[in-house]
Amino acid sequence: MSLTLYNTLSRKKEPFVPLKKNEVGLYTCGPTVYNYVHIGNLRAYLFDDILKRTLLFNKFPVKHVMNITDVGHLTSDEDEGEDKMLKGAQREKKTVWEVAAFYTKAFQENMKKLNILSPDILCKATDHIKEQIALIQQLEKKGFTYFKGGNVYFDTSKLSDYGKLAKLSLDAEAKARVQKDQNKKNHHDFVLWFTKSKSQEQEMKWPSPWGVGYPGWHIECSAMSMKYLGEQFDIHCGGIDHIPVHHTNEIAQSEAAIGKKPWVKYWLHNEFLVLGQGEKMAKSGENFVTLPTLEQGGYHPLDYRYFCLGTHYRHPLMFSYEALDGAKTARRRLIDKVLEFKKNKDKASATKQKPFLQTFTDAINDDLNTPQALAVVWDVVKDEALSGKDKYVLLAKFDAILGLDLKTVKEEKIPTEVLRLAIERLQARQNKDWKKSDELRERISRFGYVVGDTKEGFEIKKSD
Ligand code: AMP
Ligand code: ZN
């Protein structure tokens, strides 16, 4: 099966046909670096990673660009609320620049731990002010902007198809809402450049043709993606929250600038990681969980990766520690199996492997169906006709998508405490102290090991 992807623009699965042979342009919206990313954000980056790995698996030459939003932006998706970066800086008594550098580094560390492939270009908004100003000037020349109350606005009424991604019904929405920013001509208009805003203490400011100020949120993604991927490119992704405002406005300003042609061919969006009552995990929320929190709780970052693979990216994923425990156990079992298969000296048979490789590829090429792909993983593990060698070869191939480090897993050393208890148990058995022997077996099992008796003494295995 060739690759099909669900395009938010058409609300359909479409065959993936790249615009150019020699480069597939992929742009993913990165984090706003005023705080740690939470595991909900990381679900979005894991989805990007599966998409990128699937493109590579299908031999498409991907060029991946991700932005870092390090310039202030308001806590609401509209032009209201507090400045996020400024809020972070005040909380931590640091400059906004220090806050941005700190959380960018933390974000990169998280990506690495989750085996997320690094983007080819990771670009900061603050390093591309010149490009953002140039794009706003282009829009100004074409008559898509107006200057009011010290700020430059994008005039959404100048575009006939504004809101096509989100299928916004503009009239109804405009009537239903009270206009908070009196300078706006139309409800959906948005700021391209601020010289006056609610955050006058803004530390990050640059000179511009409209006065000293800073860019609005959306312009950075249009400016940077087009700089690195050209005026038209293949895929743009982000979480579903970006559909109605951020991506809608990115499309508006980009298509206004490049003329009457589609800017991005495929738009892909991941659903949320949700908590108890189905509420979205949010940076501003109280219950947000980070990757280091999981690590402190005894989970490996790849347990979280495995957990995310178990649900399709277009379905909400309910987070609970019980569910994460399930992923942890399954990943450990998989590693043990891989270690066992790795030792197998049988001949590999490409003919026997072929149907499994095909079903796996079909699953992943069907709009990145990772739960189905994981089911194929376990079919391989359990299959009785495949040799251990075949199984190892197949799982290593699948890992190009799964990213679970299956090729480099190592035999886990038996903890010395478990060994000590096993020796103590052997002595108890030699003394015919069966009660003590049973107690020690029970203590060993609490470490996740099973002890058995052999002619030579004992053997220890990981429990299933
Ligand atoms: P932000 O830093 O808020 O711009 O978010 C970074 C990325 O994470 C965006 O693509 C968001 O859509 C995505 N995101 C935010 N919250 C969640 C969540 N709870 N589950 C999945 N993705 C999320
Ligand atoms: Zn963006």
XYZ file of C-alpha atoms and ligand atoms in Angstrom:
488
model
C 0.000 0.000 0.000
C 1.360 3.416 -0.863
C 1.285 6.150 1.749
C -2.034 7.853 2.517
C -2.428 10.683 5.006
C -5.490 12.378 6.479
C -5.508 15.957 5.260
C -7.352 18.354 7.582
C -7.885 20.642 4.597
C -10.089 18.089 2.775
C -11.139 16.082 5.875
C -10.150 12.972 3.891
C -7.372 10.436 3.637
C -5.398 11.268 0.511
C -2.557 9.471 -1.305
C 0.696 11.243 -0.534
C 2.125 12.684 -3.744
C 5.038 15.039 -3.092
C 5.349 18.365 -4.879
C 8.959 17.706 -5.850
C 10.983 14.524 -6.369
C 14.137 15.638 -4.643
C 12.723 17.124 -1.428
C 9.681 16.645 0.772
C 9.198 19.793 2.831
C 7.899 19.147 6.354
C 7.221 21.985 8.791
C 6.175 21.361 12.372
C 5.160 24.044 14.844
C 7.543 23.887 17.791
C 7.063 24.931 21.421
C 6.781 28.328 23.045
C 9.740 28.157 25.387
C 8.494 29.845 28.563
C 8.149 26.638 30.550
C 8.937 22.917 30.350
C 7.034 21.062 27.651
C 4.560 18.597 29.133
C 3.920 15.063 27.937
C 0.906 16.332 25.944
C 3.204 18.561 23.898
C 5.531 15.597 23.575
C 2.695 13.547 22.113
C 2.572 16.145 19.318
C 6.331 15.840 18.665
C 6.152 12.042 18.774
C 3.427 12.192 16.128
C 5.648 14.459 13.984
C 8.450 11.945 14.447
C 6.354 8.953 13.344
C 5.267 10.931 10.302
C 8.844 11.832 9.428
C 10.096 8.267 9.972
C 7.245 6.961 7.789
C 8.220 9.333 4.983
C 11.841 8.191 5.293
C 10.745 4.526 5.414
C 8.976 5.162 2.099
C 12.243 6.642 0.798
C 11.038 10.229 0.520
C 13.909 12.705 0.988
C 12.524 14.748 3.880
C 13.667 18.229 4.828
C 12.251 18.915 8.272
C 12.000 22.412 9.746
C 10.758 23.197 13.252
C 10.445 26.592 14.879
C 11.102 27.633 18.445
C 8.758 30.393 19.567
C 11.062 32.393 21.802
C 9.489 35.786 21.313
C 6.739 36.830 23.723
C 3.222 35.821 22.800
C 0.032 36.278 24.561
C -1.431 33.565 26.773
C -4.564 33.430 24.683
C -4.487 32.326 21.059
C -5.875 35.712 20.165
C -4.181 39.048 20.749
C -5.253 39.181 24.354
C -4.003 38.040 27.720
C -0.531 38.136 29.206
C 2.766 37.742 27.432
C 3.895 34.135 27.965
C 7.645 34.740 27.848
C 7.384 37.747 30.129
C 5.306 35.745 32.574
C 7.974 33.028 32.604
C 10.734 35.581 33.180
C 8.888 37.273 36.048
C 8.178 33.904 37.665
C 11.835 32.881 37.492
C 13.448 36.281 37.994
C 15.442 35.878 34.792
C 15.568 37.771 31.534
C 13.298 36.527 28.764
C 16.401 35.565 26.801
C 17.647 33.380 29.669
C 14.212 31.770 30.027
C 14.074 31.000 26.304
C 17.591 29.496 26.223
C 16.922 27.357 29.296
C 13.640 25.848 28.087
C 14.887 25.357 24.532
C 17.709 23.220 25.899
C 15.316 21.288 28.148
C 13.031 20.664 25.152
C 15.913 19.328 23.058
C 16.922 16.983 25.879
C 13.354 15.624 26.015
C 13.344 15.048 22.256
C 16.616 13.142 22.456
C 15.425 10.901 25.277
C 12.305 10.028 23.288
C 14.359 9.153 20.192
C 12.719 11.942 18.219
C 14.860 12.597 15.151
C 16.292 16.112 15.196
C 14.826 18.485 12.635
C 17.189 19.424 9.808
C 16.609 23.029 10.791
C 15.514 24.180 14.240
C 14.904 27.900 13.868
C 14.213 30.536 16.479
C 11.695 33.298 15.866
C 14.100 35.888 17.323
C 16.768 34.966 14.740
C 14.307 35.717 11.906
C 12.922 39.165 12.657
C 14.260 40.498 9.328
C 12.334 37.829 7.384
C 9.146 38.494 9.350
C 9.358 42.246 8.684
C 9.956 41.582 4.969
C 6.865 39.355 4.794
C 4.701 41.969 6.535
C 5.982 44.589 4.075
C 5.026 42.286 1.203
C 1.504 41.983 2.631
C 1.358 45.738 3.143
C 2.306 46.350 -0.497
C -0.454 44.009 -1.653
C -3.030 45.812 0.452
C -3.708 43.109 3.038
C -2.825 45.166 6.114
C -3.968 48.236 8.029
C -2.318 50.227 10.820
C -4.460 51.049 13.811
C -3.714 51.963 17.423
C 0.016 51.491 16.883
C -0.221 47.944 15.502
C -0.198 46.416 12.033
C -3.201 44.148 11.418
C -3.936 41.546 8.762
C -7.274 42.296 7.115
C -9.024 38.936 6.814
C -11.890 40.406 4.752
C -9.477 40.808 1.826
C -9.294 37.032 1.361
C -12.231 35.179 -0.141
C -11.384 31.840 1.480
C -10.253 32.925 4.959
C -10.920 30.130 7.476
C -11.009 27.277 4.942
C -8.857 24.971 7.075
C -11.105 25.241 10.116
C -14.252 25.612 8.002
C -15.081 28.693 10.025
C -18.518 30.120 9.543
C -17.424 33.718 9.716
C -20.705 35.586 9.953
C -22.136 33.471 12.737
C -18.933 33.632 14.755
C -18.466 37.339 14.345
C -22.009 37.994 15.554
C -21.678 35.644 18.490
C -18.580 37.273 19.911
C -17.869 40.568 21.513
C -14.946 42.345 19.931
C -12.257 42.834 22.608
C -9.810 44.727 20.428
C -11.632 47.804 19.183
C -8.945 48.470 16.576
C -9.880 45.372 14.573
C -11.981 45.910 11.462
C -13.120 42.285 11.403
C -13.455 39.808 14.230
C -10.785 37.428 12.853
C -8.167 40.066 11.979
C -4.897 39.578 13.796
C -1.770 41.538 14.618
C 1.286 41.155 12.406
C 3.441 43.684 14.270
C 2.946 45.268 17.679
C 4.325 48.625 18.679
C 1.659 49.002 21.338
C 0.342 46.104 23.314
C -0.820 45.120 26.750
C 2.769 44.147 27.541
C 4.631 47.406 27.435
C 7.396 45.921 29.636
C 8.346 43.631 26.753
C 12.133 43.178 26.783
C 12.311 41.764 23.258
C 11.872 44.652 20.832
C 13.223 45.461 17.412
C 13.132 48.504 15.124
C 10.731 48.191 12.194
C 9.142 50.404 9.519
C 6.140 50.758 11.880
C 8.139 51.613 15.013
C 9.969 49.685 17.710
C 8.061 46.553 18.617
C 7.744 42.848 18.057
C 5.987 40.420 15.709
C 2.597 38.805 16.220
C 2.572 35.071 16.820
C 1.614 33.659 13.440
C 4.011 35.483 11.146
C 7.135 33.604 12.319
C 5.921 30.242 11.006
C 5.066 31.639 7.564
C 8.347 33.531 7.293
C 10.606 30.715 8.476
C 8.895 27.859 6.645
C 9.019 29.736 3.345
C 12.624 30.747 3.916
C 13.748 27.148 4.337
C 11.195 25.176 2.299
C 10.177 27.561 -0.462
C 6.881 29.296 -1.266
C 5.021 25.998 -1.551
C 5.795 22.869 0.395
C 4.306 19.490 1.247
C 3.311 19.029 4.878
C 2.587 21.217 7.891
C 1.631 19.780 11.279
C 0.694 20.633 14.828
C -1.914 19.842 17.460
C -5.641 20.269 16.713
C -5.751 23.457 18.795
C -3.804 25.154 16.005
C -6.516 24.598 13.375
C -8.898 27.510 14.072
C -6.431 30.313 14.800
C -2.719 29.739 14.332
C -2.770 27.595 11.192
C -5.758 29.451 9.777
C -3.838 32.705 10.095
C -0.616 31.192 8.786
C -2.497 30.138 5.644
C -4.150 33.554 5.276
C -0.947 35.586 5.406
C 1.129 33.097 3.375
C -1.396 32.696 0.561
C -2.004 36.452 0.515
C 1.759 36.917 0.067
C 2.423 34.241 -2.579
C -0.656 34.902 -4.689
C -3.458 32.614 -5.739
C -1.899 29.201 -5.170
C -2.038 26.749 -2.290
C 0.762 27.266 0.195
C 0.864 23.817 1.858
C -0.499 20.644 0.290
C -1.175 18.466 3.365
C -2.170 19.645 6.848
C -1.894 17.025 9.604
C -3.051 17.479 13.204
C -2.724 15.348 16.299
C -5.429 14.961 18.918
C -4.741 15.759 22.558
C -3.357 13.863 25.462
C -6.156 14.157 28.004
C -6.586 13.637 31.713
C -9.295 12.123 33.929
C -12.448 13.902 32.761
C -11.157 14.289 29.228
C -9.584 17.692 29.830
C -6.554 18.637 27.741
C -3.189 18.612 29.447
C -2.125 22.260 29.258
C 0.965 24.246 30.223
C -1.174 26.702 32.113
C -3.086 23.888 33.839
C -2.331 22.474 37.277
C -1.981 18.818 36.388
C 0.739 18.980 33.895
C 3.203 16.106 33.840
C 6.690 16.343 32.344
C 9.063 13.678 31.072
C 11.406 14.137 34.073
C 8.374 13.533 36.357
C 7.855 10.183 34.625
C 11.552 9.338 34.924
C 11.481 10.109 38.641
C 8.553 7.704 38.905
C 10.709 4.872 37.514
C 9.590 5.041 33.866
C 11.971 5.024 30.946
C 11.249 7.804 28.398
C 10.673 5.080 25.795
C 7.846 3.662 27.936
C 6.039 6.908 27.111
C 6.936 6.555 23.440
C 5.493 3.010 23.461
C 2.394 4.304 25.265
C 1.771 6.909 22.528
C 2.274 4.348 19.756
C -0.659 2.390 21.172
C -3.241 5.012 20.129
C -3.784 6.508 16.680
C -2.668 10.134 16.517
C -6.156 11.322 15.521
C -7.737 9.893 18.663
C -7.581 11.495 22.103
C -5.190 9.632 24.366
C -6.172 9.292 28.002
C -3.185 9.494 30.330
C -3.059 7.378 33.494
C -0.218 5.748 35.372
C -1.980 2.359 35.118
C -1.992 2.632 31.337
C 1.630 3.733 31.358
C 2.484 0.695 33.518
C 0.961 -1.483 30.797
C 3.204 0.137 28.190
C 6.219 -0.278 30.449
C 5.579 -4.013 30.903
C 4.939 -4.540 27.195
C 8.147 -2.714 26.206
C 10.184 -4.762 28.701
C 8.704 -8.006 27.331
C 9.509 -6.907 23.816
C 13.120 -6.182 24.768
C 13.478 -9.614 26.379
C 12.126 -11.230 23.227
C 14.472 -9.217 21.014
C 17.432 -10.301 23.144
C 16.342 -13.917 22.823
C 15.860 -13.652 19.023
C 19.178 -11.887 18.607
C 21.035 -14.984 19.813
C 19.307 -17.228 17.243
C 21.708 -18.653 14.672
C 19.137 -19.966 12.129
C 19.151 -18.797 8.537
C 16.958 -15.818 7.772
C 14.226 -16.335 5.173
C 13.176 -13.247 3.247
C 10.186 -15.188 1.854
C 8.817 -15.906 5.324
C 9.429 -12.344 6.468
C 7.768 -10.731 3.459
C 4.070 -10.980 4.470
C 4.813 -9.525 7.905
C 6.805 -6.662 6.448
C 3.935 -6.013 4.067
C 1.260 -5.925 6.796
C 3.413 -3.656 8.925
C 4.013 -1.301 5.984
C 0.303 -1.317 5.098
C -0.592 -0.366 8.668
C 1.863 2.490 8.918
C 1.087 3.724 5.402
C -2.596 3.831 6.268
C -2.424 7.275 7.863
C 0.204 6.181 10.410
C -1.789 3.441 12.093
C 0.659 2.751 14.918
C -1.695 0.592 17.056
C -2.104 -1.708 14.071
C 1.654 -1.686 13.507
C 2.229 -2.683 17.149
C -0.219 -5.569 16.671
C 1.989 -6.799 13.802
C 5.010 -6.566 16.126
C 3.337 -8.981 18.551
C 2.165 -11.256 15.703
C 5.817 -11.584 14.713
C 6.908 -12.264 18.286
C 4.323 -15.042 18.685
C 4.507 -16.600 15.217
C 5.537 -20.249 15.264
C 6.735 -20.577 11.672
C 9.259 -17.736 11.805
C 12.747 -18.439 13.115
C 14.208 -16.282 15.887
C 16.558 -14.828 13.293
C 13.621 -13.813 11.037
C 11.899 -12.251 13.993
C 14.984 -10.254 14.916
C 15.460 -9.013 11.353
C 11.803 -7.974 11.101
C 11.682 -6.198 14.455
C 14.888 -4.328 13.636
C 13.267 -3.135 10.385
C 10.067 -2.079 12.147
C 12.142 -0.108 14.611
C 12.953 2.407 11.890
C 9.407 3.645 12.558
C 8.858 2.634 16.168
C 12.089 4.211 17.418
C 12.274 1.930 20.457
C 16.039 1.281 20.143
C 15.389 -2.431 19.568
C 18.692 -2.971 17.773
C 20.801 -1.635 20.591
C 19.013 -3.151 23.606
C 21.326 -4.956 25.960
C 20.911 -7.850 28.317
C 19.822 -6.384 31.631
C 22.196 -7.420 34.408
C 20.535 -9.338 37.227
C 20.622 -6.988 40.229
C 23.106 -8.085 42.925
C 20.339 -8.043 45.532
C 18.388 -10.620 43.486
C 21.509 -12.784 43.195
C 22.151 -12.539 46.920
C 18.568 -13.606 47.712
C 18.828 -16.528 45.277
C 22.024 -17.769 46.981
C 20.362 -17.403 50.376
C 17.393 -19.391 49.035
C 19.688 -22.158 47.764
C 21.229 -22.442 51.227
C 17.722 -22.567 52.794
C 16.777 -25.407 50.430
C 19.982 -27.318 51.241
C 18.935 -26.982 54.908
C 15.403 -28.170 53.967
C 13.966 -24.877 55.288
C 11.076 -24.784 52.779
C 9.258 -21.942 54.476
C 12.269 -19.632 54.223
C 12.872 -20.780 50.642
C 9.302 -19.781 49.695
C 9.641 -16.424 51.412
C 12.840 -15.710 49.487
C 11.205 -16.707 46.190
C 8.439 -14.207 46.976
C 11.003 -11.454 47.732
C 12.796 -12.178 44.462
C 9.523 -11.944 42.545
C 9.020 -8.425 43.881
C 12.084 -7.389 41.838
C 10.402 -8.804 38.732
C 12.418 -12.070 38.622
C 11.550 -15.766 38.889
C 13.964 -18.205 40.443
C 13.920 -21.884 39.419
C 15.855 -24.919 40.620
C 18.387 -26.732 38.432
C 20.797 -29.626 38.962
C 23.647 -27.132 39.353
C 21.735 -24.856 41.752
C 19.329 -22.233 40.379
C 18.431 -20.126 37.372
C 16.965 -16.641 37.361
C 14.672 -15.198 34.680
C 12.693 -11.997 34.334
C 9.047 -12.615 35.109
C 6.549 -12.152 32.257
P 2.620 25.123 22.512
O 3.982 25.213 23.107
O 1.514 25.427 23.469
O 2.513 25.897 21.209
O 2.376 23.591 22.114
C 3.285 22.852 21.348
C 2.580 21.743 20.586
O 1.919 20.825 21.482
C 1.480 22.245 19.658
O 1.526 21.525 18.443
C 0.194 21.935 20.417
O -0.891 21.782 19.549
C 0.563 20.632 21.092
N -0.217 20.341 22.313
C -0.490 21.173 23.335
N -1.178 20.532 24.310
C -1.335 19.241 23.887
C -1.963 18.070 24.461
N -2.535 18.067 25.638
N -1.908 16.926 23.730
C -1.307 16.877 22.512
N -0.718 17.940 21.925
C -0.717 19.116 22.607
Zn 3.322 27.571 13.793
